[in-house]
CSV table of C-alpha atoms in Angstrom, one decimal:
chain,number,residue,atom,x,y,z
A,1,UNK,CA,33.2,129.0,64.7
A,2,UNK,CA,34.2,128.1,68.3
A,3,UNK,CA,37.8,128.7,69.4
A,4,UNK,CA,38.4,124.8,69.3
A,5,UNK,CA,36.8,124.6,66.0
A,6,UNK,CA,39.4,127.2,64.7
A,7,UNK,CA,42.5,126.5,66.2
A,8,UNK,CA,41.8,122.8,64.2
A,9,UNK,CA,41.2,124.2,61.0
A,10,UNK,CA,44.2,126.3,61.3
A,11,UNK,CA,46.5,123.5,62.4
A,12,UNK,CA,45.0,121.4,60.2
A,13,UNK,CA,45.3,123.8,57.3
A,14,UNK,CA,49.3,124.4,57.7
A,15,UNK,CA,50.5,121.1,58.0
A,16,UNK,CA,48.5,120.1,54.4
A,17,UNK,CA,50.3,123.1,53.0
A,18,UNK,CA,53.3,120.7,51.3
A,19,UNK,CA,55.2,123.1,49.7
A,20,UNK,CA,55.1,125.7,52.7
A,21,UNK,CA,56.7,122.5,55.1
A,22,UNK,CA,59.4,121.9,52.1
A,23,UNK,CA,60.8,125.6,52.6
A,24,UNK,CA,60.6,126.3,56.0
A,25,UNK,CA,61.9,122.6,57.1
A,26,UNK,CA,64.2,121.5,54.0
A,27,UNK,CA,65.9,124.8,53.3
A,28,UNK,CA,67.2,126.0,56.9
A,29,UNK,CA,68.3,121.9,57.1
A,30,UNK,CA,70.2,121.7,53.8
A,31,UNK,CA,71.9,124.9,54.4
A,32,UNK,CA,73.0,124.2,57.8
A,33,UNK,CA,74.8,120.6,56.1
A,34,UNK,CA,76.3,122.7,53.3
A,35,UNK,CA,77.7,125.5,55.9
A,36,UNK,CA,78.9,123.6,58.7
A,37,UNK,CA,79.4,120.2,57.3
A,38,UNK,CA,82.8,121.5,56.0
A,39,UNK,CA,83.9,123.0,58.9
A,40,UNK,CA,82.5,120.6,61.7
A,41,UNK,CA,86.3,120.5,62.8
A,42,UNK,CA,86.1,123.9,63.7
A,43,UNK,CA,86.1,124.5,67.3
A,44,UNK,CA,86.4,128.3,67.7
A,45,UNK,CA,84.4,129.9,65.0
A,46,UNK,CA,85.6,133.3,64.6
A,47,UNK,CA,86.7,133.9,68.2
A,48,UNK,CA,82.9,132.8,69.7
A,49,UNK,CA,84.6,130.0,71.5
A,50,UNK,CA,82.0,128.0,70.0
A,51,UNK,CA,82.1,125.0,67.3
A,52,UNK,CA,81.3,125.3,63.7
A,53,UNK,CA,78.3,122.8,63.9
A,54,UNK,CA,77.0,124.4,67.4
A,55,UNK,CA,76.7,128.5,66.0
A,56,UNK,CA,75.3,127.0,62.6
A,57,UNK,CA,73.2,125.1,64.4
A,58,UNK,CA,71.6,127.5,66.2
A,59,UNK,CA,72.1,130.5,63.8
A,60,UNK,CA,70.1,128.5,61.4
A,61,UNK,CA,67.2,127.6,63.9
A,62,UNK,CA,67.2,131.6,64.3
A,63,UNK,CA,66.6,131.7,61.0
A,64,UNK,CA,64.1,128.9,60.4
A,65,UNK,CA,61.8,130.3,63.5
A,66,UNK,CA,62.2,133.7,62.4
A,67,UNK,CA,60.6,132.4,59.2
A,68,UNK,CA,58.0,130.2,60.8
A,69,UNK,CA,56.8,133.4,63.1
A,70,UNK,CA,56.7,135.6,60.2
A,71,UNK,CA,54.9,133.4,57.9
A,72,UNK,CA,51.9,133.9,60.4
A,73,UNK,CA,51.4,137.2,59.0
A,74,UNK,CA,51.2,136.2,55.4
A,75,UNK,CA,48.3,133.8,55.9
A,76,UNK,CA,46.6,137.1,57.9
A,77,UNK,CA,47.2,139.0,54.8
A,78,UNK,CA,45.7,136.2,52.8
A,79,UNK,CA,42.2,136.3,54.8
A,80,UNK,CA,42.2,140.2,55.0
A,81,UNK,CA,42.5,140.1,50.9
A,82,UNK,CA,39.8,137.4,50.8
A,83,UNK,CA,37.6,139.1,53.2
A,84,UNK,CA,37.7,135.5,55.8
A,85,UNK,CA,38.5,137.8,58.8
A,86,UNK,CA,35.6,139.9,58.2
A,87,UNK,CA,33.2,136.8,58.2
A,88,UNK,CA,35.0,135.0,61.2
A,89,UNK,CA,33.9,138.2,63.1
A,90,UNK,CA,30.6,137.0,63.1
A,91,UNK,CA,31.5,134.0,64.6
A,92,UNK,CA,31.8,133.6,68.2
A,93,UNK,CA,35.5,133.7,67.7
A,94,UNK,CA,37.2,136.5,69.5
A,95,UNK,CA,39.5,138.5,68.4
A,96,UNK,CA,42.1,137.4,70.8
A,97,UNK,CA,41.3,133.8,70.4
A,98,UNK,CA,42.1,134.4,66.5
A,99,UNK,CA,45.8,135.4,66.8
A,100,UNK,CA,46.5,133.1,69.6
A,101,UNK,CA,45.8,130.4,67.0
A,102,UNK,CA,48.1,132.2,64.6
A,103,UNK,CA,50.7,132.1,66.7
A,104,UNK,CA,50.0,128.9,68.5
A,105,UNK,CA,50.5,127.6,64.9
A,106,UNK,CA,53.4,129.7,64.3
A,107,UNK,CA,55.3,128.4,67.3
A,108,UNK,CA,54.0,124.5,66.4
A,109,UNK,CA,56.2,125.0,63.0
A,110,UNK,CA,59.0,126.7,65.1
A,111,UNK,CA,59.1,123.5,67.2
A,112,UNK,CA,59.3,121.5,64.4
A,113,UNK,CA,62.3,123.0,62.5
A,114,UNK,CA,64.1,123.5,66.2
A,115,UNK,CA,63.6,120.0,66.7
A,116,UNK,CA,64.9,118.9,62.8
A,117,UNK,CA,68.2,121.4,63.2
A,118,UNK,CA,69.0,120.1,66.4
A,119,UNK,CA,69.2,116.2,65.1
A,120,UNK,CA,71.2,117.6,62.2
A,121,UNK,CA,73.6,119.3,65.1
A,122,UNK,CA,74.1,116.2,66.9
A,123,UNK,CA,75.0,114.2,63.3
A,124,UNK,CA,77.4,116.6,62.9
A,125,UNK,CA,78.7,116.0,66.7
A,126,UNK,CA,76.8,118.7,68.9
A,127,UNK,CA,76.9,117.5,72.6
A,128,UNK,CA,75.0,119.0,75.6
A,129,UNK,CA,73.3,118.4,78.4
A,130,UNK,CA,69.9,118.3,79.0
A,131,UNK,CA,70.0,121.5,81.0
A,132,UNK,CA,71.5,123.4,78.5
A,133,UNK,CA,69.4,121.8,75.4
A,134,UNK,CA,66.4,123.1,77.6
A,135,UNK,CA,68.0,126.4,78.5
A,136,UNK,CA,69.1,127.1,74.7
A,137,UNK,CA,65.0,126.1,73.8
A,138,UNK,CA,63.5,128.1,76.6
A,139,UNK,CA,65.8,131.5,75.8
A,140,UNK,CA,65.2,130.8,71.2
A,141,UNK,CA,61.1,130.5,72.6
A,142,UNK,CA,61.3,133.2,74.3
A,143,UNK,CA,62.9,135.4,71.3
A,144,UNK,CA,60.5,134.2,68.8
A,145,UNK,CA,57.4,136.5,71.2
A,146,UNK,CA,58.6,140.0,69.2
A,147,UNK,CA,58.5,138.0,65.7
A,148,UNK,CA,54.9,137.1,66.7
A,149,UNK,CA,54.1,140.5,67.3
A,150,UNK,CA,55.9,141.7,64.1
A,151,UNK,CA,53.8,139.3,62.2
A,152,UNK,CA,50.3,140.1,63.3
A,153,UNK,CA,51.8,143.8,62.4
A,154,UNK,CA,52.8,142.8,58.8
A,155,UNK,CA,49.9,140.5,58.2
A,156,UNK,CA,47.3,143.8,58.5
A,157,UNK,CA,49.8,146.8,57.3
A,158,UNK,CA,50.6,144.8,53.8
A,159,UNK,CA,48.6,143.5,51.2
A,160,UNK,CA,48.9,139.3,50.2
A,161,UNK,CA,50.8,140.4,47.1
A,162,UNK,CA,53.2,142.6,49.1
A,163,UNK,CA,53.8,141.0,52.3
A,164,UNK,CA,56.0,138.1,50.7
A,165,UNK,CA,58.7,140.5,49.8
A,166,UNK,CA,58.3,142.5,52.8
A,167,UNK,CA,59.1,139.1,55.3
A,168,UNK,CA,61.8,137.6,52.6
A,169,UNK,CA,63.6,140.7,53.0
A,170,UNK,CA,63.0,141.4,56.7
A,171,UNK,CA,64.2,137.9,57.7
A,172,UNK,CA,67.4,138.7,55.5
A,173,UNK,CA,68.3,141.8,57.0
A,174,UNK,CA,67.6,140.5,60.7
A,175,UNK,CA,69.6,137.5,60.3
A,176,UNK,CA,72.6,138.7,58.6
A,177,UNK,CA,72.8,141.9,60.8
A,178,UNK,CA,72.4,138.8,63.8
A,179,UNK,CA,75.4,137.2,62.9
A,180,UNK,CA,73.5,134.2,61.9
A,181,UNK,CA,76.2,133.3,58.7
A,182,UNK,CA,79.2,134.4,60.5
A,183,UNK,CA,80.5,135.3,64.4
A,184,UNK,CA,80.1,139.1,65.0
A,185,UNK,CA,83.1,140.7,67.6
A,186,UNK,CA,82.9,142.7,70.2
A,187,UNK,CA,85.5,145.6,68.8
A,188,UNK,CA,83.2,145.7,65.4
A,189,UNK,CA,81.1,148.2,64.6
A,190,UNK,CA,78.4,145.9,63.1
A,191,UNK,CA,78.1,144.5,67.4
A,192,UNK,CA,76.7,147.7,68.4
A,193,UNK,CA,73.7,147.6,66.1
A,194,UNK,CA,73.3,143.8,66.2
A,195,UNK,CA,72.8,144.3,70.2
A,196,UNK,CA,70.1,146.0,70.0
A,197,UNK,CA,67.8,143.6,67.5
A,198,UNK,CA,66.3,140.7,68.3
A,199,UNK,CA,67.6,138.2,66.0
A,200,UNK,CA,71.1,138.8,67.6
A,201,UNK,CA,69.6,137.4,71.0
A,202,UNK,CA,68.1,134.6,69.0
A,203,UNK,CA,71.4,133.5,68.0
A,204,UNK,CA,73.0,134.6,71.4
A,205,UNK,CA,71.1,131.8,73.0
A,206,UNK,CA,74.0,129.1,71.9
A,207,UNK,CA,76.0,130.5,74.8
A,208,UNK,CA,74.7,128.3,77.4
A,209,UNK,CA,76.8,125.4,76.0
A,210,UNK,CA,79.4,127.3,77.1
A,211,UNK,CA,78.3,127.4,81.1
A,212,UNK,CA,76.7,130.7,81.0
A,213,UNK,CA,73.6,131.5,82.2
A,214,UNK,CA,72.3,133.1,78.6
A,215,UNK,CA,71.2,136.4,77.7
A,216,UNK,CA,72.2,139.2,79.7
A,217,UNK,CA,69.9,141.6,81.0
A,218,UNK,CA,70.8,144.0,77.6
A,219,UNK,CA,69.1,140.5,76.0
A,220,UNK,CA,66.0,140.4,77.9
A,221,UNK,CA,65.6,144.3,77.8
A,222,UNK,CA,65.7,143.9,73.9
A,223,UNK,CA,63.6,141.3,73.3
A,224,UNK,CA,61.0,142.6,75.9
A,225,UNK,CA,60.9,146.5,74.3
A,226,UNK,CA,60.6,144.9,70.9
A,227,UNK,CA,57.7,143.0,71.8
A,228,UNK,CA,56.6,145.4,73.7
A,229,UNK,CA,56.9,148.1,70.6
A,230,UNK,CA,55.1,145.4,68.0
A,231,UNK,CA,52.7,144.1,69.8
A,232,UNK,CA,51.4,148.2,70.3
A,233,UNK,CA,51.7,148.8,66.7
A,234,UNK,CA,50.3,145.8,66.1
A,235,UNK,CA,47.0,146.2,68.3
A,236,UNK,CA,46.5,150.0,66.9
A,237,UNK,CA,46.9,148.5,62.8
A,238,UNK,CA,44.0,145.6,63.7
A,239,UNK,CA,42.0,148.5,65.4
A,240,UNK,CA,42.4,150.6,62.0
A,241,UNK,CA,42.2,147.9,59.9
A,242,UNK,CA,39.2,146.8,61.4
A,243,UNK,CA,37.4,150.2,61.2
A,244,UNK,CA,37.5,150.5,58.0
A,245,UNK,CA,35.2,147.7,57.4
């Protein structure tokens, strides 16, 4: 199987997956209706300066992509249990060209759910330019890279029966401790440990609408030591992994 050939099947295989595009599209959309459809009057959401529909907006697409990335590493899980990988290494399929299709996949159901939240935003009255539509994208993109990582680590550390729980319950932790359900200030002492994970960033990136420039360079340091530190552990698990077949 060719690179081409793969990246297909792969693409080809998520989108017929109907339940799999119900929970990662409907859920994040519904809740984001429930949470800020109430409060889209709200203009200043817990001291962020920001509106109700805007944070939830983008909180939610956190969540959504965070979700999307991770779920890369369940379907690696799956082939490792049913022995796939070990016959697409006698393909001319690379390695490399394997998890660039995970992810490339990963990031095509990221787009999608991005794309879904941000028409629900502007139903419930989100307005910005096209700069900072493209700025917000570009820095929520750009966050996602460590969650890649994180699930090619998953995806060969767990088992298919095991890795569920293990992403359900990572994705929960990240989020809430990334104020993704509610504002998190400066004088708390939840903000000093949110800082320094990645799904804080992720949610972060609303702050363009407000004429900033985005993430600071605390944010880019972040995101790039996390990705830095998965994307290791991740290479030295398919290297184990992979020797002990």
């Amino acid at each position: 199987m060719n690179r081409r050939a793969y990246m297909r099947y792969e693409l080809l295989r998520t989108l017929r997956n109907r339940r799999y595009f119900l929970l990662t599209f409907a859920f994040p959309v519904l809740l984001y209706f429930v949470i800020a459809g109430p409060n889209k009057k709200e203009h200043n959401l817990g001291g962020s300066g920001l509106s109700a529909p805007l944070y939830y907006m983008v909180g939610l697409a956190a969540f959504g992509t965070m979700s999307a990335m991770l779920s890369a590493g369940g379907r690696i899980a799956a082939e490792r249990s049913a022995g796939w990988n070990r016959q697409l290494r006698l393909t001319p399929l690379t390695p490399r060209e394997y998890f660039r299709a995970k992810i490339v996949t990963a990031y095509a159901v990221a787009g999608v759910c991005l794309i879904l939240l941000y028409v629900s935003g502007t139903i419930l009255g989100v307005r910005l330019s096209a700069h900072e539509w493209f700025s917000m994208t570009g820095l929520i993109l750009a966050g996602l890279v460590p969650f890649g990582a994180m699930a090619i680590l998953f995806g060969h550390l767990l088992s298919s029966d095991s890795i569920g729980p293990a992403m359900g319950g990572a994705i929960a932790v990240l989020a809430l401790l990334g104020g993704t359900w509610f504002p998190i200030g400066n004088h708390d002492a939840l903000y000093h440990v949110a800082r320094v994970l990645p799904s804080y960033w992720l949610v972060q990136a609303s702050h363009v609408a407000l004429g900033g420039r985005g993430w600071s360079g605390a944010g880019w340091a972040v995101v790039a030591g996390w990705s830095v530190a998965f994307g290791f552990l991740a290479a030295r698990a398919y290297r184990r992994d992979t020797a002990r077949m």
